[in-house]
Amino acid sequence: MRPIEYVAAKTVQEAVKSLAEKGDAARPLAGGTDIIVQLRGGRRQLDRLVDMKAIPELNELTYNASSGLRIGAAVPCYRVYGDAAVASAYPGLIDAASLIGGIQIQGRGSIGGNLCNAAPSGDTIPALIAHSAVAEIAGPGGNREVPVEDFCTAPGRTVLQSGEILVAIRVPAPAAHFGACYIRFIPRNEMDIAVVGVGASMVLDGNKVTACRIALASVAPIPVYATAAGAALVGKEATEENINAASEAAQAAATPISDMRGTAEYRTHLIGVLTRRALQSAIQRAKEA
Amino acid sequence: MAAVKTHVRTTLNGEATEYLCEPNQSLLEVLRDVLFLTGTKEGCNDGNCGACTVNMDGRIVDSCLVLGVEAEGSDILTIEGVATPEGLHPIQQAFLENAALQCGICTPGFIVASKALLEKEPNPSEARVRHWLAGNLCRCTGYDKIVKAVVDAANTMGGKK
């Protein structure tokens, strides 16, 4: 890795200032599980890393059954899935946080970092979208909020402008009879990048779907919020036929490529299979909730 | 850019340890090249293989993905801190008895990772051991003997914590 300056920011304001001074030549550092690899491999060249882990707001994980969940951008995955109340309220997010990398990566890597890395395959992103999460951003021009489905703009690129940082991810409190799930396909059991990933959430009234959100990983340049797929189920009974219709709408929302992990045709097939499974699991969880 | 060294204070294998490092040096490089603790191995150097696993503040991490400067104030355990003057740790003994190593490059990472598991969960199932160790790759022994060694160590250690 070439020489770099390291700044451990103590406050959000200090981080914003330190990043803004260097523009594109500075990036935030949280768990480091993506950016250190990128720097070492020469895929990114930076003059400054600004460590976020000493900023209190970025390290807070707070959950309240009425106001919901707030995940500081630097909170590592293990803290999220290790909290019993959070794990029971946000099952789709927990699915994703507990299958990223191995235990070593989960001990360091953050959900906020997974979002800011903006990989098309980022596992937590479809789960966050399914859970209607919102990104809280601070920057030189003040604070703003962006729904997670609008956060990624291209592979490795986000809405964050020079000097802006992700402070936290806010996830609304789940409604009664809410269920969610994230599943991915990889050729081995652990430690791989999604060939396809699907996040789904559901609110049930009896067997009738009153809300549904579906999002996809690894099937387009950015994580896909498949609005038509979720809408296909709203107001309908949670039957196999209606689930199949939603999975076909999810397939139509994707623009997969062929690469070493799978062909576009294979990915399209997987979207159908995984969307059905994610919906079935979300329905099951909604019934148990 | 001038390489300004940072003074870092840690607790390493139970002893207060200070070192100087540059911001672009990983904790792995600091351990091996600055502190000469070469028990921690470099495998892939990108977070896939777990050969460089150390315990940092009670969590296992890939030391190739931690900067030396990030370790300020941390409590770190490496493979050098696992055995005691009285002898090998039961996990180390179980690796020997089960022939759970051949070339030995992955072994320190496996042992540090396994120790963290058994301290948290004294009686893990075989499936749990396999899941916990998914971030550690072995390219010669295969996993069965390693998993068996960890389960044996759990039995040996049973109730002693």
Short mmCIF file of C-alpha atoms in Angstrom, two decimals, chain A residues 12 32 44 81 90 125 179 187 207 246 252 260:
data_model
loop_
_atom_site.label_atom_id
_atom_site.label_comp_id
_atom_site.label_asym_id
_atom_site.label_seq_id
_atom_site.Cartn_x
_atom_site.Cartn_y
_atom_site.Cartn_z
CA VAL A 12 -18.91 14.37 12.63
CA GLY A 32 -11.75 -1.36 6.48
CA ARG A 44 -8.21 3.14 -5.20
CA TYR A 81 -27.05 -9.54 14.79
CA TYR A 90 -35.42 -7.00 11.62
CA ILE A 125 -28.38 -3.36 0.65
CA GLY A 179 -41.79 -10.44 8.12
CA PRO A 187 -21.65 -21.93 -4.97
CA ASN A 207 -53.34 -14.11 4.62
CA ALA A 246 -44.24 -11.29 -8.03
CA ALA A 252 -38.34 -8.32 -15.32
CA MET A 260 -17.45 -15.66 -14.08
#
